[in-house]
Amino acid sequence: MNFINKIEKKIHESVSPLIKVSLENKCVLLEGELPSWDAIVTAGTLAVDKKHSLGVINNIKLTGFEDVIRKPAVEDSSLDGTTPDILIIGGGVVGCCIARELSKYSYNTILVEKGYDVALAASSHNDGDVHVGIDLHNGTQKHHYNGRGNALYDDLCKELEVSLQRTGHTIVFYKNWEAKIIYPLLKLQSKLLGIKGVRFSPPEEFKTLETGAPSWSKGAAFMPSGAEVSPYKLTVALAENAAANGVKISLNTIVSGMTTENGAITAVQTNRGTIRPKLVINAAGVFADKIADMAGDRTFTIHARKGTSLILDKKCQAYAVTSMTKSPFSKYDGEEKRVEDAKKHTKGGGIIHTVDNNVLIGPSATETPYREDTTTSKEELDEIYNKLKKISEKMTYGDVITYFSGVRAPTYEEDFVVRKGLFCKNIIETAGIQSPGLTAAPAIAQDAAAWSIEILGNAKKNEAYNPNRKHTPHLADLSVAERDEYIKKNPDYGEIVCRCEEISKGEILDALNSPLPVYTVDAIKRRVRPGMGRCQGGFCSPLIVKMLAEKAGTPLEGIVKAETESTILYGATKIGEEVGNGK
Amino acid sequence: MANSNYFDVAVIGGGPAGIAAATAASKEGASVFLIEREARLGGILKQCIHDGFGLMRFGERLSGPEYAERYIDLLKETAVEVSLLTFVADIKKENGEFKLTLVTRAGMRVITAHSVVLATGCRERTAKQVLIQGTRPSGVFTAGTAQHFVNILGNMPSKKCVILGSGDIGLIMARRLTLEGAKVLGVFEVKSTPSGLTRNIAQCLTDYDIPLHLSHTITRVFGEDRLTAVETAQVDEKMNVIKGTEKIIECDSLILSVGLIPENELAEKLNIPLDRKTKGAVVDQNLMTACEGVYSCGNALHVNDLVDYVSEGAELAGKYAAQKRSGTPKYIDVQSDASLLYIVPQKLNINSDLSQVKVYFRSSSPVDGATLRVSVDDTEVLAKRYAHLRPPEMESITLDLSQAKNAKAVNLKIEVKK
């Protein structure tokens, strides 16, 4: 029996006999229709055979479901007729990392992003872990890029003036046998994977190292190469630096189709006109398979996997010093069986001390047909809360200041697809990017740039390239004398707008004077964090709206929260009209 | 003492509490420094353009800005140094005095004060803190934020809204938005009784035909960009959603009036113990916290329903903060049973005057024909009858507790005859 027949048999037996299984372009193609998304995902998973095929193309339709993509409201011809050397699709951390890497060369590069800002999807909805990679397997792209990416982080963050906390990651042992048996195996694994510095932290020492250590801890594996970064601040910084070095970033721009001739892309259609790039780089996140399909280069399927995380008040910052997870090998006493997170393709969530001194709890993992579903539900919240409350024993629901969901973009192979086009000459795929995608991004970008040079040839250095991005630091973190110096130069640094995060008017205005200014409340939030504290913008949001309107020269109602239609205000009140709208 | 960086009293917060405390401290002859984060004094009163302020203090129905104005005028007659657009970045106790690190437009400034009055007010509980789920659209506002948009910026945050929570600001905003032409589809309250003052229910909802849905909550919001709808549901006695009672209401905003949280981040920096019930500092009859020299008043101490009480309490705090501290405090507890929601003060300093102790309290549930019984150890010192006691309506009473000098505790309880 050949491998396709084997896959067919498995799917017909455990999912549905109505699914058509075939081999096309060396990929396993699944077709048909099913009423259950879980069944479709199961079929996709069963179709994986990395040895004999390039990947799974799961085209099974979900009954009654329409795969809708949110589109930008604008339509114009601002990009029509442009002929860049390189077109990057997607303004997440990977797309922006690639854009910056390519800005080292004199190529004419355009990055298009369908949202109103960069870092809108997974790149702003994740935990910010720069992973150690101890759970990854040799031979996978995830392992390859995680190790390389992790090592690039210190220099990258220094150049971009983005904070990086290398406070280490820890795996906490619940049972003594884990400390005795699992730890040595982890240590061995770390050596095989080339991970440095992993050591056992005995229970007493662990308590001093990690103030949030659970009472049951039997010690932990301490992995010093683990770090934290603000994923959205990093993505914005990458985009700003790329823009400063000549990359054109076109927001609110969605790719709707491609024209290919003789296995090469000749034109890319967008809502802002037709672009004729020499090379396309696919960094489209949850839509990467759609883009690859347009280019005739699809060998994989993205199936959205949602995760919910909670953010705790800064008062709880002692709940974690490192990024902590429980060893997955034991079950809690009184629990019927251990939660098999590995099967759900999550490390099970953790307790993380973020660079902004909050504690982040999560994420969970749920398969969903909706690629942009960032809604939260009480069930998802309770799931992650109840599970991680066992590690973070002091946590209460009262500590939670906010929560959010993000959507991962895995393939059924559960590995990255980072490669040159197989069926299309002028595309580079950077797809299937889920955890540890943030860690891997700088390394992926290096390869994408090297392949671009290979494909396009005649790479000239961009003589004006400046790797350094000047950025106003969070002034509240400075000494009194340093802060005083800033204020003496610009009094706006001495006017606090966001009381919870202690952010000054000057810092906010600086974000609007950057190479990538975005005049919405949420974009400012991602750049400088007003409204991210315990009052969640209750006090500062009217002030931010007013500042944005004044700087943009628009009426107050012209300022939106996020996308174009996310109106905040509807216009002057009866009295406001008379007195000039609060001005 | 112009331009000096030493003050007898530093008052943090320039709302009604801070202004009253600073004025009172100055009248006692103290040098006073009043710190306000915003560009103008008045705190939240600036945006409370409705009337009803000052009935107790002035016997008049004033608007919020008018009430603030009266106190600002009194403040102007004193030598209090006012520092606007000033943020307290740090506070430390050193050698019995307080070092405050301030952020101002002129630069950083460090001042030292003998005593500190915390008059930092409160913040609103947010949608996420009451676990509302769904998307993250624009159009979800706390009532105070909506009030800022309407009354300060003169711009409408809603055309058609639903209000969650029957707190006073929510009720006021229901009327305000209606007057500005918006449609308020209803006020939903998770409890079986309203949270706001009875007069506000009548004047803001009943008079405008706005329905009040008790034992109801909002569970979810919808809308990718602007909010398009909310999901309401009925709750049981334990406030759990009753499955099957969910309804979708189309609207453009959800306005929340789901509680106020005293802002005590500075108190926490000084390790001042807070009362779990009031979420304010634990204080004695002089409104001094457990950190000697630090006083607390206004909504930072406990959420008041009338500004008149705020001014009254703050004047006490200011007065005592201005006095030189002498002797070591010795504390006994002021206790209550479950019949009271909370009491302020929570402690008595028996080494200080006990003859005129002002006690603020709220009953745990609405009761009619109730008796407040106060006893020192086992001896009853007062029994006062009340026709009605309602949790949203704070009561105050002045007690002579001189005989508590040698007692172990003072006890309060509310009794209802069956």
Coordinates of C-alpha atoms in Angstrom, one line a residue, chain B residues 6-190:
Chain B
Y6 CA 10.3 71.9 52.8
F7 CA 6.6 71.9 53.9
D8 CA 4.7 71.0 57.0
V9 CA 2.1 69.3 54.9
A10 CA 2.1 68.0 51.4
V11 CA -1.4 67.3 50.0
I12 CA -1.5 64.9 47.0
G13 CA -4.5 65.5 44.8
G14 CA -6.3 68.7 43.9
G15 CA -9.8 67.5 43.8
P16 CA -12.4 68.4 46.4
A17 CA -10.7 66.4 49.1
G18 CA -7.2 67.8 48.4
I19 CA -8.5 71.4 48.2
A20 CA -10.4 71.1 51.5
A21 CA -7.5 69.4 53.2
A22 CA -4.9 71.9 52.1
T23 CA -7.1 74.9 53.1
A24 CA -7.8 73.3 56.5
A25 CA -4.1 72.6 57.1
S26 CA -3.1 76.1 56.1
K27 CA -5.7 77.6 58.5
E28 CA -3.9 75.7 61.3
G29 CA -0.8 77.7 60.4
A30 CA 1.1 75.0 58.5
S31 CA 3.0 75.6 55.3
V32 CA 1.2 73.5 52.7
F33 CA 2.1 72.2 49.3
L34 CA -0.8 71.0 47.1
I35 CA 0.0 68.7 44.2
E36 CA -2.3 68.3 41.2
R37 CA -1.7 66.1 38.2
E38 CA -4.0 68.0 35.8
A39 CA -3.8 71.6 34.5
R40 CA -6.7 72.7 36.8
L41 CA -7.9 72.1 40.3
G42 CA -11.2 70.5 40.9
G43 CA -10.7 66.8 40.1
I44 CA -13.6 65.0 38.8
L45 CA -16.0 67.9 39.8
K46 CA -14.8 69.7 36.6
Q47 CA -16.8 67.3 34.5
C48 CA -19.8 67.0 36.8
I49 CA -21.9 69.7 35.3
H50 CA -25.2 68.4 36.8
D51 CA -26.5 69.9 40.0
G52 CA -27.0 68.5 43.5
F53 CA -23.6 69.3 44.9
G54 CA -23.4 71.2 48.2
L55 CA -26.9 70.6 49.7
M56 CA -25.3 69.7 53.0
R57 CA -22.4 72.2 53.0
F58 CA -24.0 75.2 51.4
G59 CA -27.7 74.4 51.5
E60 CA -27.7 75.0 47.8
R61 CA -27.9 72.9 44.7
L62 CA -24.6 73.6 42.9
S63 CA -23.0 72.1 39.8
G64 CA -19.7 70.3 40.2
P65 CA -17.6 73.2 38.8
E66 CA -19.5 75.7 41.0
Y67 CA -18.9 73.6 44.1
A68 CA -15.2 73.3 43.3
E69 CA -15.1 77.1 42.6
R70 CA -16.3 77.9 46.2
Y71 CA -13.5 75.8 47.7
I72 CA -10.9 77.1 45.2
D73 CA -11.9 80.7 46.3
L74 CA -11.3 79.7 49.9
L75 CA -7.9 78.1 49.0
K76 CA -6.9 81.3 47.2
E77 CA -7.1 83.2 50.5
T78 CA -4.5 80.9 52.0
A79 CA -0.7 80.7 51.5
V80 CA -0.9 77.2 50.1
E81 CA 1.6 76.6 47.3
V82 CA -0.3 74.9 44.4
S83 CA 1.7 72.9 41.9
L84 CA -0.3 72.0 38.8
L85 CA 0.6 69.5 36.1
T86 CA 2.6 67.8 38.8
F87 CA 2.9 64.0 39.2
V88 CA 4.3 62.2 42.2
A89 CA 6.7 59.7 40.8
D90 CA 7.9 58.5 44.2
I91 CA 7.3 58.9 47.9
K92 CA 9.6 57.7 50.7
K93 CA 9.6 58.0 54.5
E94 CA 13.0 59.1 55.8
N95 CA 13.7 60.0 59.4
G96 CA 10.1 60.5 60.2
E97 CA 9.7 62.9 57.2
F98 CA 8.5 62.3 53.7
K99 CA 10.5 62.8 50.5
L100 CA 8.4 63.3 47.4
T101 CA 9.9 63.1 43.9
L102 CA 7.8 65.2 41.6
V103 CA 7.6 65.4 37.8
T104 CA 6.7 68.9 36.5
R105 CA 7.1 70.7 33.2
A106 CA 9.9 72.7 34.8
G107 CA 11.9 69.6 35.7
M108 CA 12.1 67.1 38.5
R109 CA 11.6 68.4 42.0
V110 CA 12.1 66.8 45.3
I111 CA 10.3 68.1 48.3
T112 CA 10.2 67.1 51.9
A113 CA 7.1 67.2 54.1
H114 CA 6.5 66.6 57.8
S115 CA 3.1 65.1 57.0
V116 CA 1.3 63.9 53.9
V117 CA -2.4 63.9 53.0
L118 CA -3.4 61.4 50.4
A119 CA -6.3 62.8 48.4
T120 CA -5.8 60.9 45.2
G121 CA -9.4 60.0 44.5
C122 CA -10.5 56.8 42.7
R123 CA -10.6 55.2 39.3
E124 CA -13.4 53.4 37.5
R125 CA -13.6 49.6 37.2
T126 CA -13.2 48.6 33.6
A127 CA -15.1 46.3 31.2
K128 CA -12.3 43.7 31.5
Q129 CA -12.4 43.8 35.3
V130 CA -16.0 42.7 35.2
L131 CA -15.0 40.0 32.7
I132 CA -16.9 41.2 29.6
Q133 CA -16.0 39.0 26.7
G134 CA -16.2 39.2 22.9
T135 CA -14.4 41.5 20.4
R136 CA -12.4 44.6 21.2
P137 CA -14.3 47.3 19.4
S138 CA -14.4 51.1 20.0
G139 CA -17.5 52.2 21.8
V140 CA -16.8 50.6 25.2
F141 CA -16.4 53.5 27.8
T142 CA -16.5 53.8 31.5
A143 CA -19.1 56.4 32.5
G144 CA -16.5 58.9 33.7
T145 CA -14.6 58.6 30.4
A146 CA -17.8 59.2 28.5
Q147 CA -18.6 62.1 30.8
H148 CA -15.1 63.6 30.0
F149 CA -15.8 63.3 26.2
V150 CA -19.2 64.9 26.5
N151 CA -18.7 67.6 29.2
I152 CA -15.0 68.6 28.8
L153 CA -14.4 67.9 25.1
G154 CA -17.9 68.6 24.0
N155 CA -18.1 65.6 21.7
M156 CA -20.6 62.6 21.6
P157 CA -19.2 59.1 22.3
S158 CA -22.6 57.5 21.6
K159 CA -25.8 57.7 19.7
K160 CA -27.5 54.6 21.0
C161 CA -26.1 52.9 24.1
V162 CA -26.6 50.4 26.9
I163 CA -25.4 51.1 30.4
L164 CA -24.1 48.4 32.6
G165 CA -24.2 49.2 36.3
S166 CA -26.5 51.6 38.2
G167 CA -23.8 53.5 39.9
D168 CA -24.4 57.3 40.2
I169 CA -22.1 58.3 37.3
G170 CA -23.9 55.8 35.0
L171 CA -27.3 57.2 36.0
I172 CA -26.1 60.8 35.5
M173 CA -24.7 59.8 32.1
A174 CA -27.9 58.1 31.1
R175 CA -29.7 61.5 31.5
R176 CA -26.8 63.5 30.1
L177 CA -26.6 61.5 26.9
T178 CA -30.4 61.5 26.5
L179 CA -30.5 65.3 26.8
E180 CA -27.8 65.4 24.1
G181 CA -30.0 63.4 21.8
A182 CA -28.6 59.9 22.3
K183 CA -30.9 57.0 22.9
V184 CA -30.2 55.1 26.1
L185 CA -31.8 51.7 25.6
G186 CA -31.6 50.6 29.2
V187 CA -29.5 50.4 32.4
F188 CA -28.5 46.8 33.5
E189 CA -27.7 46.1 37.1
V190 CA -26.3 42.8 38.2

